[in-house]
Amino acid sequence: MQLKATSPLAEWLSYLEKSHFKPIDLGLDRIKSVAEKLDLLHPAPYVITVGGTNGKGTTCRLLETILLNHGLRVGVYSSPHLLRYNERVRIQNQDLPDEAHTASFAFIDENKTESLTYFEFSTLSALHLFKQAKLDVVILEVGLGGRLDATNIVDSHLAVITSIDIDHTDFLGDTREAIAFEKAGIFRENCPVVIGEPNVPKIMLEQAEKLHCQVSRCDVDWLFEQNAENWQWQNKKVRLENLPFCQIPLANAATALAAVQCLPFDISEQTLRKSLQEVELVGRFQAIKADRRKKLADYFGVSVETLPTIIVDVGHNPHAAKYLSEKLTALKCNIEGKMIAVCGMLKDKDANGVFAHLTPIIDEWHCVTLSGYRGQSGDELADKLKSHFPHVQATSDNSVMDGMRTALKSAVKNDVVLVFGSFHTVAEFWSVVE
């Protein structure tokens, strides 16, 4: 049956998942030909593309917050979503209703001349929605790599690289150099490039030089430092002192501030400070606050007063685990209890690399099952953990919430429970506390 603009969003998403013969099919020829036909390659007067291994979402979020507070009309395309597809396209800081997406899908479907993957279809739809909204700035978060990612059909005015590490090796290669080459594919000739990764592979810098890009690098062209009360950011022309700490990682906030210096907008220091205080994004070392703690206590039938501190994080690779270990180490200095992990990971992720960073800090592990063709069981994950780190205490459960239930049986108020390992892990947890 042919879907219509009025068909339910769930039916459209099911159709998108089956619309191409494989779920990931890197390459730009098919999607670019459709985008050219539909005139979608210029979604706004100014476009920022953000790539990197980790930190893309939070960097995009701070840039979005700053630009909105400056008074511009802003659209953001990001992935993956936690609970609802609608999270992937934000216009003026708002998710769009189902009807906007289904109408856009119908437009793409009626006019496409090529078979498209779920992400390609989604990208074209986002560009269509952005163009209709008559925005000032569009921020595109790269889905996978950069050079062959669907977002790269758009020639951006500014490219941002947050970090470079090993991930998605089946598609991007198994060395930092190979991955850096793919990520450098978002660079455009004579356009500025901001790099938040301190240890930049030579191949990325060579690509920037070849294209005559104006490069702004962390620890070379700009730097940031922190003390107990605040932090500072500076380049050769600007020094921002006594900045407020924010909910997102400082390295990503600093990268966003570096990107701001490259924009053709006169953004005030007051706007930057206001945005740092406001910015937040679900699942980035996020402590569960009082209202959601009450929901969680009710769900498990326990007293909210006895609940441990609960933190969620979507980190799913060794680079993210290193950041987590640093945050947890700092936190451990201020608590008396145990560190307990509820961990679910996809089978194509480097679980052992993640465990290596966190086993010195985590006292108790609860490995949980994630469903889907990329998922793995809690038993499989626990076996990986115990085979490489036989000293650890680990159990396995059939779901994230079963893992939480097991963790809470042994946890006390002074403990910390970390729910992490995948967007899927955090999403399953968040669906209960939202």
GROMACS .gro file of N, CA and C in nm, residues 313-427:
model
  345
  313ASP      N    1   2.457   0.809   3.076
  313ASP     CA    2   2.550   0.859   2.975
  313ASP      C    3   2.544   0.768   2.853
  314VAL      N    4   2.538   0.830   2.734
  314VAL     CA    5   2.526   0.753   2.610
  314VAL      C    6   2.661   0.704   2.558
  315GLY      N    7   2.769   0.728   2.632
  315GLY     CA    8   2.902   0.688   2.588
  315GLY      C    9   2.908   0.541   2.549
  316HIS      N   10   2.972   0.510   2.436
  316HIS     CA   11   2.969   0.373   2.385
  316HIS      C   12   3.100   0.330   2.319
  317ASN      N   13   3.209   0.403   2.342
  317ASN     CA   14   3.338   0.363   2.286
  317ASN      C   15   3.449   0.401   2.384
  318PRO      N   16   3.573   0.356   2.362
  318PRO     CA   17   3.681   0.382   2.458
  318PRO      C   18   3.707   0.530   2.484
  319HIS      N   19   3.695   0.614   2.381
  319HIS     CA   20   3.718   0.757   2.399
  319HIS      C   21   3.616   0.814   2.498
  320ALA      N   22   3.490   0.776   2.483
  320ALA     CA   23   3.386   0.822   2.576
  320ALA      C   24   3.407   0.762   2.714
  321ALA      N   25   3.452   0.637   2.721
  321ALA     CA   26   3.476   0.572   2.850
  321ALA      C   27   3.588   0.641   2.927
  322LYS      N   28   3.687   0.690   2.857
  322LYS     CA   29   3.796   0.764   2.923
  322LYS      C   30   3.741   0.890   2.989
  323TYR      N   31   3.654   0.961   2.918
  323TYR     CA   32   3.591   1.080   2.976
  323TYR      C   33   3.508   1.040   3.099
  324LEU      N   34   3.432   0.932   3.087
  324LEU     CA   35   3.351   0.885   3.198
  324LEU      C   36   3.437   0.851   3.319
  325SER      N   37   3.550   0.786   3.295
  325SER     CA   38   3.637   0.747   3.406
  325SER      C   39   3.690   0.869   3.479
  326GLU      N   40   3.720   0.976   3.405
  326GLU     CA   41   3.770   1.099   3.467
  326GLU      C   42   3.661   1.164   3.552
  327LYS      N   43   3.538   1.168   3.500
  327LYS     CA   44   3.428   1.227   3.574
  327LYS      C   45   3.395   1.146   3.700
  328LEU      N   46   3.395   1.013   3.685
  328LEU     CA   47   3.363   0.928   3.799
  328LEU      C   48   3.473   0.932   3.905
  329THR      N   49   3.597   0.941   3.862
  329THR     CA   50   3.708   0.952   3.958
  329THR      C   51   3.694   1.077   4.043
  330ALA      N   52   3.660   1.189   3.977
  330ALA     CA   53   3.639   1.314   4.051
  330ALA      C   54   3.520   1.301   4.146
  331LEU      N   55   3.416   1.233   4.099
  331LEU     CA   56   3.296   1.216   4.182
  331LEU      C   57   3.324   1.125   4.301
  332LYS      N   58   3.407   1.026   4.281
  332LYS     CA   59   3.435   0.928   4.386
  332LYS      C   60   3.503   0.991   4.507
  333CYS      N   61   3.570   1.103   4.484
  333CYS     CA   62   3.636   1.173   4.595
  333CYS      C   63   3.533   1.231   4.692
  334ASN      N   64   3.408   1.247   4.648
  334ASN     CA   65   3.307   1.314   4.728
  334ASN      C   66   3.197   1.222   4.779
  335ILE      N   67   3.212   1.091   4.755
  335ILE     CA   68   3.110   0.998   4.803
  335ILE      C   69   3.175   0.890   4.890
  336GLU      N   70   3.094   0.825   4.968
  336GLU     CA   71   3.143   0.719   5.056
  336GLU      C   72   3.108   0.580   5.004
  337GLY      N   73   3.018   0.574   4.906
  337GLY     CA   74   2.965   0.445   4.864
  337GLY      C   75   3.034   0.384   4.744
  338LYS      N   76   2.964   0.285   4.685
  338LYS     CA   77   3.015   0.210   4.571
  338LYS      C   78   2.980   0.279   4.439
  339MET      N   79   3.055   0.245   4.335
  339MET     CA   80   3.022   0.280   4.197
  339MET      C   81   2.965   0.156   4.130
  340ILE      N   82   2.841   0.166   4.086
  340ILE     CA   83   2.770   0.051   4.027
  340ILE      C   84   2.734   0.086   3.882
  341ALA      N   85   2.763  -0.005   3.790
  341ALA     CA   86   2.733   0.019   3.649
  341ALA      C   87   2.622  -0.071   3.601
  342VAL      N   88   2.525  -0.013   3.530
  342VAL     CA   89   2.427  -0.088   3.451
  342VAL      C   90   2.464  -0.061   3.306
  343CYS      N   91   2.518  -0.161   3.239
  343CYS     CA   92   2.582  -0.141   3.108
  343CYS      C   93   2.519  -0.229   3.001
  344GLY      N   94   2.476  -0.166   2.892
  344GLY     CA   95   2.430  -0.238   2.774
  344GLY      C   96   2.501  -0.183   2.653
  345MET      N   97   2.560  -0.270   2.570
  345MET     CA   98   2.636  -0.225   2.453
  345MET      C   99   2.599  -0.304   2.329
  346LEU      N  100   2.608  -0.240   2.215
  346LEU     CA  101   2.587  -0.309   2.088
  346LEU      C  102   2.707  -0.400   2.060
  347LYS      N  103   2.682  -0.508   1.985
  347LYS     CA  104   2.786  -0.609   1.966
  347LYS      C  105   2.901  -0.562   1.878
  348ASP      N  106   2.881  -0.453   1.799
  348ASP     CA  107   2.988  -0.407   1.712
  348ASP      C  108   3.075  -0.299   1.777
  349LYS      N  109   3.057  -0.276   1.907
  349LYS     CA  110   3.137  -0.178   1.979
  349LYS      C  111   3.253  -0.246   2.051
  350ASP      N  112   3.358  -0.168   2.081
  350ASP     CA  113   3.478  -0.218   2.147
  350ASP      C  114   3.454  -0.224   2.297
  351ALA      N  115   3.384  -0.327   2.340
  351ALA     CA  116   3.349  -0.340   2.481
  351ALA      C  117   3.473  -0.350   2.569
  352ASN      N  118   3.573  -0.425   2.526
  352ASN     CA  119   3.693  -0.442   2.608
  352ASN      C  120   3.768  -0.310   2.625
  353GLY      N  121   3.768  -0.228   2.520
  353GLY     CA  122   3.830  -0.096   2.532
  353GLY      C  123   3.756  -0.007   2.630
  354VAL      N  124   3.623  -0.021   2.633
  354VAL     CA  125   3.542   0.054   2.730
  354VAL      C  126   3.569   0.004   2.871
  355PHE      N  127   3.570  -0.129   2.888
  355PHE     CA  128   3.592  -0.187   3.021
  355PHE      C  129   3.728  -0.147   3.077
  356ALA      N  130   3.829  -0.140   2.991
  356ALA     CA  131   3.964  -0.110   3.038
  356ALA      C  132   3.971   0.023   3.112
  357HIS      N  133   3.894   0.121   3.066
  357HIS     CA  134   3.894   0.252   3.132
  357HIS      C  135   3.814   0.253   3.261
  358LEU      N  136   3.712   0.167   3.270
  358LEU     CA  137   3.615   0.180   3.379
  358LEU      C  138   3.627   0.074   3.489
  359THR      N  139   3.689  -0.041   3.460
  359THR     CA  140   3.699  -0.144   3.565
  359THR      C  141   3.778  -0.098   3.687
  360PRO      N  142   3.876  -0.008   3.676
  360PRO     CA  143   3.942   0.037   3.799
  360PRO      C  144   3.853   0.120   3.891
  361ILE      N  145   3.741   0.170   3.837
  361ILE     CA  146   3.656   0.262   3.912
  361ILE      C  147   3.525   0.196   3.955
  362ILE      N  148   3.468   0.112   3.868
  362ILE     CA  149   3.339   0.049   3.895
  362ILE      C  150   3.357  -0.068   3.992
  363ASP      N  151   3.277  -0.070   4.097
  363ASP     CA  152   3.284  -0.177   4.197
  363ASP      C  153   3.194  -0.295   4.164
  364GLU      N  154   3.089  -0.270   4.087
  364GLU     CA  155   2.988  -0.374   4.063
  364GLU      C  156   2.926  -0.351   3.926
  365TRP      N  157   2.919  -0.458   3.844
  365TRP     CA  158   2.869  -0.446   3.707
  365TRP      C  159   2.739  -0.526   3.691
  366HIS      N  160   2.645  -0.466   3.620
  366HIS     CA  161   2.522  -0.534   3.580
  366HIS      C  162   2.508  -0.518   3.429
  367CYS      N  163   2.538  -0.624   3.356
  367CYS     CA  164   2.535  -0.620   3.210
  367CYS      C  165   2.394  -0.656   3.161
  368VAL      N  166   2.342  -0.578   3.067
  368VAL     CA  167   2.203  -0.594   3.027
  368VAL      C  168   2.191  -0.617   2.876
  369THR      N  169   2.081  -0.678   2.839
  369THR     CA  170   2.055  -0.714   2.699
  369THR      C  171   2.000  -0.594   2.622
  370LEU      N  172   2.053  -0.572   2.503
  370LEU     CA  173   1.996  -0.478   2.408
  370LEU      C  174   1.941  -0.557   2.290
  371SER      N  175   1.821  -0.525   2.246
  371SER     CA  176   1.759  -0.598   2.137
  371SER      C  177   1.801  -0.541   2.002
  372GLY      N  178   1.750  -0.599   1.894
  372GLY     CA  179   1.782  -0.553   1.760
  372GLY      C  180   1.896  -0.632   1.698
  373TYR      N  181   1.915  -0.613   1.569
  373TYR     CA  182   2.015  -0.694   1.498
  373TYR      C  183   2.157  -0.662   1.541
  374ARG      N  184   2.179  -0.544   1.599
  374ARG     CA  185   2.312  -0.509   1.649
  374ARG      C  186   2.326  -0.532   1.799
  375GLY      N  187   2.218  -0.571   1.864
  375GLY     CA  188   2.221  -0.588   2.008
  375GLY      C  189   2.296  -0.713   2.050
  376GLN      N  190   2.328  -0.719   2.179
  376GLN     CA  191   2.385  -0.841   2.234
  376GLN      C  192   2.325  -0.863   2.373
  377SER      N  193   2.331  -0.986   2.417
  377SER     CA  194   2.269  -1.021   2.544
  377SER      C  195   2.356  -0.977   2.660
  378GLY      N  196   2.292  -0.965   2.776
  378GLY     CA  197   2.367  -0.935   2.898
  378GLY      C  198   2.467  -1.045   2.929
  379ASP      N  199   2.431  -1.171   2.900
  379ASP     CA  200   2.524  -1.282   2.923
  379ASP      C  201   2.649  -1.267   2.838
  380GLU      N  202   2.633  -1.232   2.710
  380GLU     CA  203   2.748  -1.215   2.621
  380GLU      C  204   2.839  -1.102   2.670
  381LEU      N  205   2.778  -0.991   2.709
  381LEU     CA  206   2.856  -0.877   2.755
  381LEU      C  207   2.928  -0.910   2.886
  382ALA      N  208   2.859  -0.978   2.977
  382ALA     CA  209   2.922  -1.017   3.103
  382ALA      C  210   3.038  -1.114   3.080
  383ASP      N  211   3.022  -1.205   2.984
  383ASP     CA  212   3.131  -1.299   2.952
  383ASP      C  213   3.253  -1.225   2.899
  384LYS      N  214   3.232  -1.125   2.813
  384LYS     CA  215   3.344  -1.045   2.763
  384LYS      C  216   3.415  -0.975   2.879
  385LEU      N  217   3.336  -0.920   2.968
  385LEU     CA  218   3.392  -0.847   3.081
  385LEU      C  219   3.474  -0.940   3.171
  386LYS      N  220   3.418  -1.055   3.205
  386LYS     CA  221   3.487  -1.144   3.300
  386LYS      C  222   3.605  -1.217   3.235
  387SER      N  223   3.599  -1.237   3.102
  387SER     CA  224   3.712  -1.306   3.037
  387SER      C  225   3.837  -1.219   3.032
  388HIS      N  226   3.819  -1.088   3.024
  388HIS     CA  227   3.935  -0.998   3.020
  388HIS      C  228   3.968  -0.938   3.156
  389PHE      N  229   3.868  -0.934   3.243
  389PHE     CA  230   3.889  -0.877   3.377
  389PHE      C  231   3.826  -0.971   3.480
  390PRO      N  232   3.891  -1.085   3.504
  390PRO     CA  233   3.829  -1.190   3.587
  390PRO      C  234   3.803  -1.150   3.731
  391HIS      N  235   3.862  -1.042   3.777
  391HIS     CA  236   3.845  -1.001   3.916
  391HIS      C  237   3.714  -0.927   3.940
  392VAL      N  238   3.644  -0.884   3.831
  392VAL     CA  239   3.528  -0.798   3.851
  392VAL      C  240   3.406  -0.878   3.896
  393GLN      N  241   3.316  -0.807   3.963
  393GLN     CA  242   3.188  -0.865   4.004
  393GLN      C  243   3.085  -0.824   3.900
  394ALA      N  244   3.024  -0.922   3.830
  394ALA     CA  245   2.932  -0.891   3.721
  394ALA      C  246   2.815  -0.987   3.720
  395THR      N  247   2.695  -0.932   3.696
  395THR     CA  248   2.575  -1.012   3.674
  395THR      C  249   2.520  -0.977   3.536
  396SER      N  250   2.419  -1.051   3.490
  396SER     CA  251   2.356  -1.019   3.362
  396SER      C  252   2.204  -1.021   3.380
  397ASP      N  253   2.137  -0.935   3.302
  397ASP     CA  254   1.992  -0.924   3.306
  397ASP      C  255   1.938  -0.908   3.165
  398ASN      N  256   1.807  -0.933   3.149
  398ASN     CA  257   1.746  -0.936   3.017
  398ASN      C  258   1.701  -0.800   2.965
  399SER      N  259   1.709  -0.697   3.047
  399SER     CA  260   1.670  -0.563   3.003
  399SER      C  261   1.738  -0.460   3.091
  400VAL      N  262   1.736  -0.336   3.046
  400VAL     CA  263   1.797  -0.228   3.123
  400VAL      C  264   1.727  -0.213   3.258
  401MET      N  265   1.595  -0.217   3.258
  401MET     CA  266   1.522  -0.197   3.382
  401MET      C  267   1.537  -0.316   3.476
  402ASP      N  268   1.554  -0.438   3.421
  402ASP     CA  269   1.585  -0.553   3.507
  402ASP      C  270   1.723  -0.534   3.570
  403GLY      N  271   1.817  -0.481   3.491
  403GLY     CA  272   1.949  -0.453   3.545
  403GLY      C  273   1.945  -0.348   3.655
  404MET      N  274   1.862  -0.245   3.635
  404MET     CA  275   1.845  -0.143   3.738
  404MET      C  276   1.785  -0.204   3.865
  405ARG      N  277   1.687  -0.293   3.846
  405ARG     CA  278   1.622  -0.356   3.961
  405ARG      C  279   1.725  -0.437   4.042
  406THR      N  280   1.811  -0.510   3.972
  406THR     CA  281   1.914  -0.587   4.040
  406THR      C  282   2.014  -0.495   4.110
  407ALA      N  283   2.052  -0.388   4.041
  407ALA     CA  284   2.149  -0.294   4.099
  407ALA      C  285   2.093  -0.229   4.225
  408LEU      N  286   1.966  -0.193   4.222
  408LEU     CA  287   1.906  -0.124   4.336
  408LEU      C  288   1.890  -0.214   4.458
  409LYS      N  289   1.889  -0.345   4.437
  409LYS     CA  290   1.879  -0.437   4.550
  409LYS      C  291   2.002  -0.428   4.640
  410SER      N  292   2.118  -0.400   4.579
  410SER     CA  293   2.241  -0.393   4.658
  410SER      C  294   2.286  -0.250   4.686
  411ALA      N  295   2.221  -0.152   4.619
  411ALA     CA  296   2.265  -0.013   4.632
  411ALA      C  297   2.205   0.052   4.756
  412VAL      N  298   2.281   0.146   4.811
  412VAL     CA  299   2.233   0.229   4.922
  412VAL      C  300   2.244   0.375   4.882
  413LYS      N  301   2.194   0.463   4.967
  413LYS     CA  302   2.182   0.605   4.933
  413LYS      C  303   2.315   0.668   4.892
  414ASN      N  304   2.424   0.627   4.952
  414ASN     CA  305   2.554   0.690   4.924
  414ASN      C  306   2.624   0.634   4.800
  415ASP      N  307   2.562   0.538   4.733
  415ASP     CA  308   2.622   0.480   4.612
  415ASP      C  309   2.590   0.566   4.489
  416VAL      N  310   2.659   0.534   4.379
  416VAL     CA  311   2.631   0.595   4.249
  416VAL      C  312   2.604   0.483   4.150
  417VAL      N  313   2.491   0.492   4.078
  417VAL     CA  314   2.459   0.397   3.972
  417VAL      C  315   2.473   0.468   3.838
  418LEU      N  316   2.559   0.415   3.752
  418LEU     CA  317   2.581   0.469   3.618
  418LEU      C  318   2.510   0.381   3.516
  419VAL      N  319   2.418   0.438   3.440
  419VAL     CA  320   2.348   0.366   3.333
  419VAL      C  321   2.408   0.414   3.202
  420PHE      N  322   2.475   0.325   3.128
  420PHE     CA  323   2.552   0.372   3.012
  420PHE      C  324   2.576   0.260   2.912
  421GLY      N  325   2.644   0.297   2.802
  421GLY     CA  326   2.692   0.199   2.705
  421GLY      C  327   2.637   0.214   2.565
  422SER      N  328   2.525   0.289   2.552
  422SER     CA  329   2.463   0.303   2.421
  422SER      C  330   2.348   0.403   2.431
  423PHE      N  331   2.315   0.466   2.318
  423PHE     CA  332   2.192   0.544   2.311
  423PHE      C  333   2.072   0.455   2.344
  424HIS      N  334   2.076   0.329   2.302
  424HIS     CA  335   1.966   0.236   2.326
  424HIS      C  336   1.949   0.210   2.476
  425THR      N  337   2.060   0.199   2.548
  425THR     CA  338   2.055   0.176   2.692
  425THR      C  339   1.988   0.293   2.763
  426VAL      N  340   2.034   0.413   2.731
  426VAL     CA  341   1.979   0.532   2.794
  426VAL      C  342   1.832   0.551   2.754
  427ALA      N  343   1.800   0.524   2.629
  427ALA     CA  344   1.662   0.541   2.582
  427ALA      C  345   1.566   0.450   2.659
   0.00000   0.00000   0.00000
